[in-house]
PDB file of C-alpha atoms and ligand atoms in Angstrom:
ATOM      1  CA  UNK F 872      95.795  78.953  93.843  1.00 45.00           C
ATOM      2  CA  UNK F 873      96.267  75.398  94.609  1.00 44.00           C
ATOM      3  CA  UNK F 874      98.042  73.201  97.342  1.00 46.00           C
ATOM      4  CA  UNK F 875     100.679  70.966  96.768  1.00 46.00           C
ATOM      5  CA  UNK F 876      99.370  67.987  95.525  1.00 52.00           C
ATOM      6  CA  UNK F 877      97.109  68.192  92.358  1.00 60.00           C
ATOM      7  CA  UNK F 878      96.126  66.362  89.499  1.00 72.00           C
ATOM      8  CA  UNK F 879      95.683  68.301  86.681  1.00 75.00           C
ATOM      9  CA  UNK F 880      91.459  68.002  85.445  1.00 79.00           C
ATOM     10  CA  UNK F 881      90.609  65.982  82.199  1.00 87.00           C
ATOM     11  CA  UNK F 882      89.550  69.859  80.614  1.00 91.00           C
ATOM     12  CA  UNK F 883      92.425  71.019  81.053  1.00 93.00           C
ATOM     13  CA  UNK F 884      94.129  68.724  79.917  1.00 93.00           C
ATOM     14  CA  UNK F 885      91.548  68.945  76.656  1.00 94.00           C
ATOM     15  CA  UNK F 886      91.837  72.440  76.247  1.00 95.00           C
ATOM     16  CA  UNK F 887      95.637  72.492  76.325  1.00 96.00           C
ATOM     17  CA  UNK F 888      96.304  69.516  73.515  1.00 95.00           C
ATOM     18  CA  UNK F 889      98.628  70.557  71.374  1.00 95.00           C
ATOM     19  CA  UNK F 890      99.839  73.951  73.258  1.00 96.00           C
ATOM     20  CA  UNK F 891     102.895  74.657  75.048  1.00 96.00           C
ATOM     21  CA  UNK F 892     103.833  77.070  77.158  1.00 96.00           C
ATOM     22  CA  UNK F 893     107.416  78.841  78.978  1.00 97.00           C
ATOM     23  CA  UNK F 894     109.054  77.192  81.875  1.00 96.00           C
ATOM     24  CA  UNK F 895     107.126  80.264  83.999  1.00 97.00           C
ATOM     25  CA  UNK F 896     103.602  78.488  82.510  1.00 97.00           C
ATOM     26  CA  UNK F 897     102.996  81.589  80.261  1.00 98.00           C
ATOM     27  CA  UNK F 898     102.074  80.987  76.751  1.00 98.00           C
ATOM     28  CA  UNK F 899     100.474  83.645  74.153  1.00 98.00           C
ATOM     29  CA  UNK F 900      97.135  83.908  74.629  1.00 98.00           C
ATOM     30  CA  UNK F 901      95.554  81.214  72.270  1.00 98.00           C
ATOM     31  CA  UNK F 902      93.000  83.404  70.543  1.00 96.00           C
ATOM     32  CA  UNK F 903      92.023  80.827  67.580  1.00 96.00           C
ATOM     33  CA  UNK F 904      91.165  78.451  70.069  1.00 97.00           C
ATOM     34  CA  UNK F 905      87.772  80.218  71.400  1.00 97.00           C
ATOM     35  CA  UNK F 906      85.019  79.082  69.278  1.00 97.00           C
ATOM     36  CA  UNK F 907      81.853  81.090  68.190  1.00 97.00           C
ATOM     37  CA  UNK F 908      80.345  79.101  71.560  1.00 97.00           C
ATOM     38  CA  UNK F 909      83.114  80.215  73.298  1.00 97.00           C
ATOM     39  CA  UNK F 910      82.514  83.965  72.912  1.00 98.00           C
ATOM     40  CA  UNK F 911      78.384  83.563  73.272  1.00 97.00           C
ATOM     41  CA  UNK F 912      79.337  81.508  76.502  1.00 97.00           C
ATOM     42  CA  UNK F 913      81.373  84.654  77.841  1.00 98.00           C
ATOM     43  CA  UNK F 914      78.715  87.350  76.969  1.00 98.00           C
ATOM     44  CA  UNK F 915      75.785  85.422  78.943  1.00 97.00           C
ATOM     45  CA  UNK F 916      78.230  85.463  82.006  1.00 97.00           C
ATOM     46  CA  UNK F 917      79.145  89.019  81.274  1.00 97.00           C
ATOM     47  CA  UNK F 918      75.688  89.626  81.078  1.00 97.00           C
ATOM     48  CA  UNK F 919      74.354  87.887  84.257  1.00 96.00           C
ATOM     49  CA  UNK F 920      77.111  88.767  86.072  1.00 96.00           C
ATOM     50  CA  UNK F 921      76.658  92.454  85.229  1.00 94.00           C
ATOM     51  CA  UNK F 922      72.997  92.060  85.914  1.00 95.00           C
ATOM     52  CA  UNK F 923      74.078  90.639  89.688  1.00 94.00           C
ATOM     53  CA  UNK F 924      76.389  92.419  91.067  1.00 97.00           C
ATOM     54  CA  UNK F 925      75.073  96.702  91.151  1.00 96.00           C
ATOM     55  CA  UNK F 926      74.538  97.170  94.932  1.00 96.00           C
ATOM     56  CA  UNK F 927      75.853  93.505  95.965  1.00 98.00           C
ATOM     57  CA  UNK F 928      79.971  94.209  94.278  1.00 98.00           C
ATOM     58  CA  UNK F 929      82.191  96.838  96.087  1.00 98.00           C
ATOM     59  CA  UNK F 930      82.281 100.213  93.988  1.00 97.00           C
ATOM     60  CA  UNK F 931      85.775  99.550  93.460  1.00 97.00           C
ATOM     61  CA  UNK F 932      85.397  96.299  91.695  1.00 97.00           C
ATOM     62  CA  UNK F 933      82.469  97.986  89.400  1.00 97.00           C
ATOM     63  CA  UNK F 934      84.922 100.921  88.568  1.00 96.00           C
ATOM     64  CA  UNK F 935      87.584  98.457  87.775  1.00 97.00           C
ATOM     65  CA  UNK F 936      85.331  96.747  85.365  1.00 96.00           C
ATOM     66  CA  UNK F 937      84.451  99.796  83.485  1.00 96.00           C
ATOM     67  CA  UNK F 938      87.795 101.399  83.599  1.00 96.00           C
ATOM     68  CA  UNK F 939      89.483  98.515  82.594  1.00 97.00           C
ATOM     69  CA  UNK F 940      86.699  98.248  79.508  1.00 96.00           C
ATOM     70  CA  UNK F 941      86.218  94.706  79.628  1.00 96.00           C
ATOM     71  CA  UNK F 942      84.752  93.417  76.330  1.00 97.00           C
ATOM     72  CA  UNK F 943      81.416  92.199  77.243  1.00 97.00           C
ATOM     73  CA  UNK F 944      80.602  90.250  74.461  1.00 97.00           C
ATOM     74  CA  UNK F 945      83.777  88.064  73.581  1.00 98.00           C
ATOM     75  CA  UNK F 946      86.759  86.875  75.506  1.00 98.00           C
ATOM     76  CA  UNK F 947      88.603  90.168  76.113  1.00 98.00           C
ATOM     77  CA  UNK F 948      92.118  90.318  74.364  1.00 98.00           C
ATOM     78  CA  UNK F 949      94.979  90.218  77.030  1.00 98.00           C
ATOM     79  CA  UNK F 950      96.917  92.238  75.458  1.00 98.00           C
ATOM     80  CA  UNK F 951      94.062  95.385  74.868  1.00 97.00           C
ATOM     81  CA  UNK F 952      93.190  94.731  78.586  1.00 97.00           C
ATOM     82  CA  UNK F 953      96.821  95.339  79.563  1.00 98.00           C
ATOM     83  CA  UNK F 954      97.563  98.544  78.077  1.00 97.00           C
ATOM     84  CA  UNK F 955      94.739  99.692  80.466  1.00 97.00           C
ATOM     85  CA  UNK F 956      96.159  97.601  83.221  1.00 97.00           C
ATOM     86  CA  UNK F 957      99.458  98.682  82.816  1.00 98.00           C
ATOM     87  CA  UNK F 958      99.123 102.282  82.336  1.00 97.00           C
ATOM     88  CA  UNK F 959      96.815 101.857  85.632  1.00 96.00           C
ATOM     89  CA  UNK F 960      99.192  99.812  88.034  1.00 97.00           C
ATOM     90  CA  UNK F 961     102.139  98.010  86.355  1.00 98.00           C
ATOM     91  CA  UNK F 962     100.095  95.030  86.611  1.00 98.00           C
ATOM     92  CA  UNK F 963      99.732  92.828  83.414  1.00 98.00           C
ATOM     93  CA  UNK F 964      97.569  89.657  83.059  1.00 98.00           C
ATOM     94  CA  UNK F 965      99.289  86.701  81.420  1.00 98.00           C
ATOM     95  CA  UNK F 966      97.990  83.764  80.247  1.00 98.00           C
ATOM     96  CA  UNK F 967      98.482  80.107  81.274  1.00 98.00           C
ATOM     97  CA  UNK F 968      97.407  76.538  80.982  1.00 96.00           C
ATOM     98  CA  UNK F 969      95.224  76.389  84.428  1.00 95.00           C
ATOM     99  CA  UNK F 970      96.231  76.142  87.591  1.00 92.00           C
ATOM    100  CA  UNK F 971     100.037  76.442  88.182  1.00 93.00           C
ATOM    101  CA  UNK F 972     102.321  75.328  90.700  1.00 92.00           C
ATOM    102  CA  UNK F 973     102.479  77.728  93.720  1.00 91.00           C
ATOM    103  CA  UNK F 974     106.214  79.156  93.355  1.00 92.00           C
ATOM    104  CA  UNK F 975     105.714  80.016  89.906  1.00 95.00           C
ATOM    105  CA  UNK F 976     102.052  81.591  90.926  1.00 95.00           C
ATOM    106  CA  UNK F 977     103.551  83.345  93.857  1.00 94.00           C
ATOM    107  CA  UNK F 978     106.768  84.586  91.286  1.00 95.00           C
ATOM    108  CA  UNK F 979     104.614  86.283  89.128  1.00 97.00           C
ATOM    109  CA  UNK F 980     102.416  87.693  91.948  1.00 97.00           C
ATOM    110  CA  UNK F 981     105.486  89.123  93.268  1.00 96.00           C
ATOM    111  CA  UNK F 982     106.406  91.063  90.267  1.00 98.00           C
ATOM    112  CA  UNK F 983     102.915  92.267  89.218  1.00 98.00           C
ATOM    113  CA  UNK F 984     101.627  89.982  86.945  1.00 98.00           C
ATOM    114  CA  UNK F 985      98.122  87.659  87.315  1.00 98.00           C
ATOM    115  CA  UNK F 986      97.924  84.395  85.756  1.00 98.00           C
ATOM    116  CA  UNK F 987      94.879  84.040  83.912  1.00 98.00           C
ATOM    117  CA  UNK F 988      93.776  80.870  82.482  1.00 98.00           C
ATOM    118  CA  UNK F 989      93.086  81.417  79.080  1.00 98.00           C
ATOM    119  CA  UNK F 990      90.320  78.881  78.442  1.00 97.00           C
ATOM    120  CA  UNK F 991      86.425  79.175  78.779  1.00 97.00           C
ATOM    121  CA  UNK F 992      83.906  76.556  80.800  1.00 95.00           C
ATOM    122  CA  UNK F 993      81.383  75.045  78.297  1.00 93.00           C
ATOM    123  CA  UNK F 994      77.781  75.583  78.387  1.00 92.00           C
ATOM    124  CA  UNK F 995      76.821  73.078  80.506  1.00 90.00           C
ATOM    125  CA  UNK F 996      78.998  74.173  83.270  1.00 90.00           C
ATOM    126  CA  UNK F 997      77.611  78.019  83.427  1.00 89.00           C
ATOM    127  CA  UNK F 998      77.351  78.140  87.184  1.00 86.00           C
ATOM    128  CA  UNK F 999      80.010  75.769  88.285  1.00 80.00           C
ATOM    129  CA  UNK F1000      82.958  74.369  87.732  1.00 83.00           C
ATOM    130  CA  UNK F1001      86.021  73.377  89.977  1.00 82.00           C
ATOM    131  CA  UNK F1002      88.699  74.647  88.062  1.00 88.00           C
ATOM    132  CA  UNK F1003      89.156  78.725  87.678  1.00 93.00           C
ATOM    133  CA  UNK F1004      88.285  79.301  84.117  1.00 96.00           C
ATOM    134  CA  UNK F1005      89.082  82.902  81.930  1.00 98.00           C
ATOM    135  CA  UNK F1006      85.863  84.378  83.229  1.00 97.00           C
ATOM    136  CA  UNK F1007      86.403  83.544  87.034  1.00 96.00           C
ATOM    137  CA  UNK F1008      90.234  84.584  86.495  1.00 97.00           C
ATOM    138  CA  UNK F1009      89.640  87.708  84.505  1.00 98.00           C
ATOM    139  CA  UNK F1010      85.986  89.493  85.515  1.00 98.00           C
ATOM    140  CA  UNK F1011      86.605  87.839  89.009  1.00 97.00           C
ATOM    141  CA  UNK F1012      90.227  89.027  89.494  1.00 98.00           C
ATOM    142  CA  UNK F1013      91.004  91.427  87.446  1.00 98.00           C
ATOM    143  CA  UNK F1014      88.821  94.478  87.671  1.00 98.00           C
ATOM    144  CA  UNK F1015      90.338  95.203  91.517  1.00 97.00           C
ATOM    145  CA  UNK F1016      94.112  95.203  90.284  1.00 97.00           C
ATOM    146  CA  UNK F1017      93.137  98.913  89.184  1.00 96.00           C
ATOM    147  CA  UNK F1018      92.943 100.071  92.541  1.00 96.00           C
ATOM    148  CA  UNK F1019      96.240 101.066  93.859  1.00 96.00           C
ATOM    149  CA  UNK F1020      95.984  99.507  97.478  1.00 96.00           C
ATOM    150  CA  UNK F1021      94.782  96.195  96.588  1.00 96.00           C
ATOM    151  CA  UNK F1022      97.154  95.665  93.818  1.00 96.00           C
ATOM    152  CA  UNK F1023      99.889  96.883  96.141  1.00 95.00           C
ATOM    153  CA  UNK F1024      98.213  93.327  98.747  1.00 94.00           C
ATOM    154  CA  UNK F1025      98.339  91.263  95.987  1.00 95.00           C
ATOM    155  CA  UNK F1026     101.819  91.988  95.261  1.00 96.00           C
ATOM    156  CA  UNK F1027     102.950  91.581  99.006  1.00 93.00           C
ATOM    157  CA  UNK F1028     101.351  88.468  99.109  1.00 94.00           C
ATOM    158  CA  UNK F1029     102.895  87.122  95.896  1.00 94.00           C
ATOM    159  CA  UNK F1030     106.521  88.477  98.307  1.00 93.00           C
ATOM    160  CA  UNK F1031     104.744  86.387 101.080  1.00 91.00           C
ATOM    161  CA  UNK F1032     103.749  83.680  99.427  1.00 91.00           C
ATOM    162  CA  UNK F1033     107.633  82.946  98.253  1.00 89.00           C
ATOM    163  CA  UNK F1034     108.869  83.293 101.604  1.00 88.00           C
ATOM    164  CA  UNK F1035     106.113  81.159 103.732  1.00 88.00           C
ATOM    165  CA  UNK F1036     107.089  78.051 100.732  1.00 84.00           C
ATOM    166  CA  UNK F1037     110.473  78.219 102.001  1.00 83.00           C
ATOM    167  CA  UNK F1038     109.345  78.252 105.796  1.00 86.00           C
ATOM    168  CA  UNK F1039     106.365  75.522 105.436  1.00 87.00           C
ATOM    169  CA  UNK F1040     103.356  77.526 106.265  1.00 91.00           C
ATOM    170  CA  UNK F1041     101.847  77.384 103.139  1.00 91.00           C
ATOM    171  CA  UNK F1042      98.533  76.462 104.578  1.00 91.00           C
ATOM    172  CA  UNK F1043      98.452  79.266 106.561  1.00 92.00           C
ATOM    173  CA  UNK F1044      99.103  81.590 103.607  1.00 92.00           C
ATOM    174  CA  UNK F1045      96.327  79.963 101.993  1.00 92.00           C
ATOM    175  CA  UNK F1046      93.218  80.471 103.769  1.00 95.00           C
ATOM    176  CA  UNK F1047      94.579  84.113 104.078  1.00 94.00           C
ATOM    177  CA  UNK F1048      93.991  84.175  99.905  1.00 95.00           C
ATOM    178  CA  UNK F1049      90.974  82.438 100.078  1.00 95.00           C
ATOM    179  CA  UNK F1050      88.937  84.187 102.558  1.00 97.00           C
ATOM    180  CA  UNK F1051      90.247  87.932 101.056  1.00 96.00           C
ATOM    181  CA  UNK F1052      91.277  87.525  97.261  1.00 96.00           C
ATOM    182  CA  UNK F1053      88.513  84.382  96.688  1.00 96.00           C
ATOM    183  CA  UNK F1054      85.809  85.461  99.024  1.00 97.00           C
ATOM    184  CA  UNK F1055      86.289  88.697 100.586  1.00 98.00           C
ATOM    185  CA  UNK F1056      83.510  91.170 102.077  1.00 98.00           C
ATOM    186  CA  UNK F1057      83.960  94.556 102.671  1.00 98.00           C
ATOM    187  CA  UNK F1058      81.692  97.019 104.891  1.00 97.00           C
ATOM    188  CA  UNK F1059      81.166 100.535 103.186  1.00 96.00           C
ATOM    189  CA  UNK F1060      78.777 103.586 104.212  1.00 95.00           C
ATOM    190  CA  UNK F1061      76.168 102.203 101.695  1.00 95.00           C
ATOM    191  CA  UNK F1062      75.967  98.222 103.195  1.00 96.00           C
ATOM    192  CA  UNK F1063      78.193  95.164 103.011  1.00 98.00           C
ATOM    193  CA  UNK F1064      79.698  94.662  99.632  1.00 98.00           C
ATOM    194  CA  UNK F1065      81.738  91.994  98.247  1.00 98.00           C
ATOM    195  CA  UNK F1066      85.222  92.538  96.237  1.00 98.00           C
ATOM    196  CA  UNK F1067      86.196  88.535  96.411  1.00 98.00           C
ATOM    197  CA  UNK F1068      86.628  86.996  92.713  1.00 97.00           C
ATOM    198  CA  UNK F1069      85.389  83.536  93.570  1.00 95.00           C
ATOM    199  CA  UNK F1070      81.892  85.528  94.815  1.00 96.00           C
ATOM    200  CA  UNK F1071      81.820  87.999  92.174  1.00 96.00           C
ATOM    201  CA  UNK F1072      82.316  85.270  89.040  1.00 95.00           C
ATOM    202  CA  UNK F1073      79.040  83.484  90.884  1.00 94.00           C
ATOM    203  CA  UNK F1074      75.913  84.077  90.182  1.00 93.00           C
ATOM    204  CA  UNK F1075      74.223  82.211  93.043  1.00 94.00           C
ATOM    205  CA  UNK F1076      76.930  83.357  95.609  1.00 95.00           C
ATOM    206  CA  UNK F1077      77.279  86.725  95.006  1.00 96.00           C
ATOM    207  CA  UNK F1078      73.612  86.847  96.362  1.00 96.00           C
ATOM    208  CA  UNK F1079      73.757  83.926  98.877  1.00 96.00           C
ATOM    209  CA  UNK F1080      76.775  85.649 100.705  1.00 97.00           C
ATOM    210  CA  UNK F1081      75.134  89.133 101.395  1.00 98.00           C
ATOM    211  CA  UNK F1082      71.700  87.666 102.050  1.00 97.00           C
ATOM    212  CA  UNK F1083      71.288  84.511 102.725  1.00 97.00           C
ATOM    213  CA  UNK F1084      70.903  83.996 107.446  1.00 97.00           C
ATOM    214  CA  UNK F1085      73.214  80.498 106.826  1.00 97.00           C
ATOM    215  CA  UNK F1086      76.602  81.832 106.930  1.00 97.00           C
ATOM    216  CA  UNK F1087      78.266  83.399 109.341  1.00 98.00           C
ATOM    217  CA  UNK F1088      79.619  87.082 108.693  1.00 98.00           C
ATOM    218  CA  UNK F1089      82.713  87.763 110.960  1.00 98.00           C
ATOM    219  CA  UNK F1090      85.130  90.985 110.782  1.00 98.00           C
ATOM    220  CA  UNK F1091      88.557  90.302 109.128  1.00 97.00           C
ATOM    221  CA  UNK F1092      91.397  88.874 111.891  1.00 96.00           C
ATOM    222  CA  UNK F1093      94.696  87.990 110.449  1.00 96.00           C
ATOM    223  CA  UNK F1094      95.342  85.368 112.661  1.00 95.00           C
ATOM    224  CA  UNK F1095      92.019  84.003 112.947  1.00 97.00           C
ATOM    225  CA  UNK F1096      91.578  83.637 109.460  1.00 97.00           C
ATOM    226  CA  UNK F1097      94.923  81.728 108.907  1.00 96.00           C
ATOM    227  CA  UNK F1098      93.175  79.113 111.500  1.00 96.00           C
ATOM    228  CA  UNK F1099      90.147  78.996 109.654  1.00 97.00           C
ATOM    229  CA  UNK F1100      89.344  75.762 107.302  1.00 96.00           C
ATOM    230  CA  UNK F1101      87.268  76.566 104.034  1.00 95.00           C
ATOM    231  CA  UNK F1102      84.748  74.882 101.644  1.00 92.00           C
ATOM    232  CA  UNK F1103      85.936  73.844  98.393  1.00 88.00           C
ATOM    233  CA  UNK F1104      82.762  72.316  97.042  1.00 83.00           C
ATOM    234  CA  UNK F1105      79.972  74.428  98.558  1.00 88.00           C
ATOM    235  CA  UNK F1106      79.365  77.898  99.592  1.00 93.00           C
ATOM    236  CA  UNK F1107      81.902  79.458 102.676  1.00 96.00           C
ATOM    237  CA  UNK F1108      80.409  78.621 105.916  1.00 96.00           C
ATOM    238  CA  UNK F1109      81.494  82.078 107.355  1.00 97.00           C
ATOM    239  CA  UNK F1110      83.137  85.324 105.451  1.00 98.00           C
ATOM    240  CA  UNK F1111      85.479  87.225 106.845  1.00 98.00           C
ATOM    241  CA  UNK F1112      84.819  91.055 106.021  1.00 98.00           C
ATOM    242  CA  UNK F1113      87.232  94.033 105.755  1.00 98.00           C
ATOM    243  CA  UNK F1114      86.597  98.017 106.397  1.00 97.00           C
ATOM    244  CA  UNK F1115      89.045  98.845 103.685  1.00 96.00           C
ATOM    245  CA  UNK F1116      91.333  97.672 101.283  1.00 96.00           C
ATOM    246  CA  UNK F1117      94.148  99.885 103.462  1.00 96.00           C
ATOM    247  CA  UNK F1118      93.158  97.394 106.335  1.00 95.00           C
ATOM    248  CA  UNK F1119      94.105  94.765 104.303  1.00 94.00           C
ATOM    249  CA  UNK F1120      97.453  95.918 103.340  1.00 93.00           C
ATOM    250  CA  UNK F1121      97.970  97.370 106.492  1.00 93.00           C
ATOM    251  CA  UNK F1122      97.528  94.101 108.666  1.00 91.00           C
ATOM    252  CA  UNK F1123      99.960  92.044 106.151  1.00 86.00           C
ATOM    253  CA  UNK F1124     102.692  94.463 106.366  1.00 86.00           C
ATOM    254  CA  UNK F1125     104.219  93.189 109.033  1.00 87.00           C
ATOM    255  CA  UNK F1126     106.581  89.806 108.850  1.00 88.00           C
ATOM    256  CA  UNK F1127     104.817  87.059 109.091  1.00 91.00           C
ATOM    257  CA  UNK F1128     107.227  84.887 110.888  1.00 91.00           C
ATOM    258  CA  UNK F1129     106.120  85.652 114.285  1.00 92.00           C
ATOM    259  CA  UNK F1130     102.408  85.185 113.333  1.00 93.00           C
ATOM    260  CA  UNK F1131     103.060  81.986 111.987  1.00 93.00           C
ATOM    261  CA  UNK F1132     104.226  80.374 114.898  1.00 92.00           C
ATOM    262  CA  UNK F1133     101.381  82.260 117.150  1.00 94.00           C
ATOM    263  CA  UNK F1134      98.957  80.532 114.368  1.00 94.00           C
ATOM    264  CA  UNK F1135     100.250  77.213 115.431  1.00 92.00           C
ATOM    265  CA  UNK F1136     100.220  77.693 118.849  1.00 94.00           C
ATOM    266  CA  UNK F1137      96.211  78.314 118.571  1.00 93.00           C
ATOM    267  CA  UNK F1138      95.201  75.290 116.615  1.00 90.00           C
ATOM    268  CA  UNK F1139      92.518  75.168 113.710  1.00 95.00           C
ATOM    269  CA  UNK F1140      88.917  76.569 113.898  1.00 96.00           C
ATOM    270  CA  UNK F1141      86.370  74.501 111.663  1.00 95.00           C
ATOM    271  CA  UNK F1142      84.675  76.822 108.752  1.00 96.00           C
ATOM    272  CA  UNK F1143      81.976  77.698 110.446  1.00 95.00           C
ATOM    273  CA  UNK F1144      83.221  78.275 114.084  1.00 95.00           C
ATOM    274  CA  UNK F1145      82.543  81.455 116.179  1.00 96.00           C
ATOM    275  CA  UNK F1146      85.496  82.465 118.389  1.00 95.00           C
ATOM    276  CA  UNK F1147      84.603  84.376 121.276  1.00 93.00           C
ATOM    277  CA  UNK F1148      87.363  87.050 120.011  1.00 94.00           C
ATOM    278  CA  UNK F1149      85.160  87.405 116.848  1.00 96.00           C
ATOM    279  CA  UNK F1150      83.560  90.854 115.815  1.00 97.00           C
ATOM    280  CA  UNK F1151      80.381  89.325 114.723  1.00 97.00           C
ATOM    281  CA  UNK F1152      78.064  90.559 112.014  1.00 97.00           C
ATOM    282  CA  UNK F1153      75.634  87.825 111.977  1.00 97.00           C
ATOM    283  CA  UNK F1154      76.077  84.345 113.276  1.00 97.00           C
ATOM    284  CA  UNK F1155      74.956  82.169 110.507  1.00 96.00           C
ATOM    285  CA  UNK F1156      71.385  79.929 110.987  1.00 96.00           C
ATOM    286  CA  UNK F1157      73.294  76.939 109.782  1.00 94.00           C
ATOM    287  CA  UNK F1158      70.558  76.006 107.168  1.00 93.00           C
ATOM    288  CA  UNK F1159      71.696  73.854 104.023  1.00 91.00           C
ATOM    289  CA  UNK F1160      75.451  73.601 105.755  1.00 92.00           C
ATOM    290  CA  UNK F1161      77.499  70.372 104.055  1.00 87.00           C
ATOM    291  CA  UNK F1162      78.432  67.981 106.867  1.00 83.00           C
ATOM    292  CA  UNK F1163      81.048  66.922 104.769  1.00 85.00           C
ATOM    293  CA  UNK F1164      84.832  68.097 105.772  1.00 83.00           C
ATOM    294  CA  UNK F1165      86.384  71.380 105.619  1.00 90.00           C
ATOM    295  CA  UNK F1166      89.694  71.771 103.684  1.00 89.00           C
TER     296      UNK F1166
HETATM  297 FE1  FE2 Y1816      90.574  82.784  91.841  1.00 66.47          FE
END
């Protein structure tokens, strides 16, 4: 997801000559588009990724992935992957440009369906690139909207999402996607796992996050996460980690209204801040932090 202001990337742009899509960003999913490099380019991320993540992912996320029999050598076909979906959740994936603009994200959040972006990063850009791509929108998202509870979060915050436009608090709303959805952790019987798409897409994260001393690992907080500024350009300073996906639904029930304004009351806390109300995993060493500023 994406605050307000935003220019849309040159590769975008690239990838989208010549399409058009609904008023609600949708278009059909542009499947003469991916070239031969396309599909090789999404089986060696399949592959790595697959290769990564046994033992680091949440079991959920791993189920997902096989239930949901995402092709591993080609860009899956939306519309195979939703009659699994579907039958699984009444979720659907639908495919778009890129990034959208936040109503119309939150909109289809709220009524059970995920925007995926439909095109693939090149080559060159195997391990990074700003802009969510079909393999950080699809293996990273996707596989989790099988599981009743979360998609049953995702939807509420889609409801949320609508509601905290109208009221300004946007930003608040924000970090509350980006340190669960984006880069989530979640404690199980069997060690610290991760279920968040932008860790799970990563090759170098999805190891850094569990293992690395640097970061901090800190027990999710509602309210102290919707305080909490994030990295854009380099690895999270601190993760926030759940017991359960029920925990997660469970704490964003409840309006947000009053929380909001209890938010505001208690300022900002930098990304890698320890509050003394923290239930702390591990305090991070601070090695290889950017000085640069948080978002
Ligand atoms: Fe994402």
């Amino acid at each position: 997801m994406e605050m307000n202001t935003y220019t849309v990337p040159d590769i975008t742009v690239r990838k989208n000559q010549g399409l058009t899509h609904a008023a609600d960003f949708t278009l059909p999913q542009p499947w003469d588009r991916y070239t031969a490099e396309d599909h090789q380019t999404w089986a060696t991320l399949y592959q790595r990724q697959s290769e990564m993540l046994p033992g680091r992912a949440c079991d959920e996320f791993l189920q997902g992935l096989a239930a949901l029999e995402v092709d591993a050598h080609q860009v899956p076909d939306f519309d195979r992957l939703n009659e699994k979906l579907l039958a699984a959740t009444g979720w659907r994936i639908v495919a778009v440009p890129g990034l959208i603009p936040d109503d119309v994200f939150f909109e289809h959040l709220a009524n059970r369906r995920f925007p995926v972006t439909w095109w693939l990063r090149e080559p060159h850009q195997l391990d990074y690139l700003q802009e969510p791509d079909v393999f950080h929108d699809l293996f990273g998202h996707v596989p989790l909207l099988i599981n009743p509870v979360f998609a049953d979060y995702l939807q509420a915050y889609g409801k949320g999402g609508m509601k905290a436009k109208d009221l300004g608090y946007l930003p608040l709303l924000a970090r509350l996607y980006w340190y669960t959805v984006e880069f989530g952790l979640i404690n199980t019987p069997q060690g610290m796992r991760i279920y968040g798409a932008g860790i799970v897409s990563s090759k170098s994260e999805s190891v850094y996050c569990l293992e690395s001393d640097s970061p901090n690992r800190v027990g999710f907080d509602l309210q102290r996460i919707m305080r909490t500024r994030y990295r854009i350009d380099t690895f999270q300073k601190t993760y926030f980690v759940i017991d359960s996906f029920q925990q997660l639904f469970d704490a964003t029930a409840p309006d947000f209204t009053p929380i909001y304004h209890a938010v505001e009351q208690l300022g900002l806390l930098g990304a890698g801040e320890i509050d003394a109300h923290d239930r702390v995993f591990h305090v991070g060493n601070r090695v290889g932090w950017a000085e640069t500023a948080d978002v």
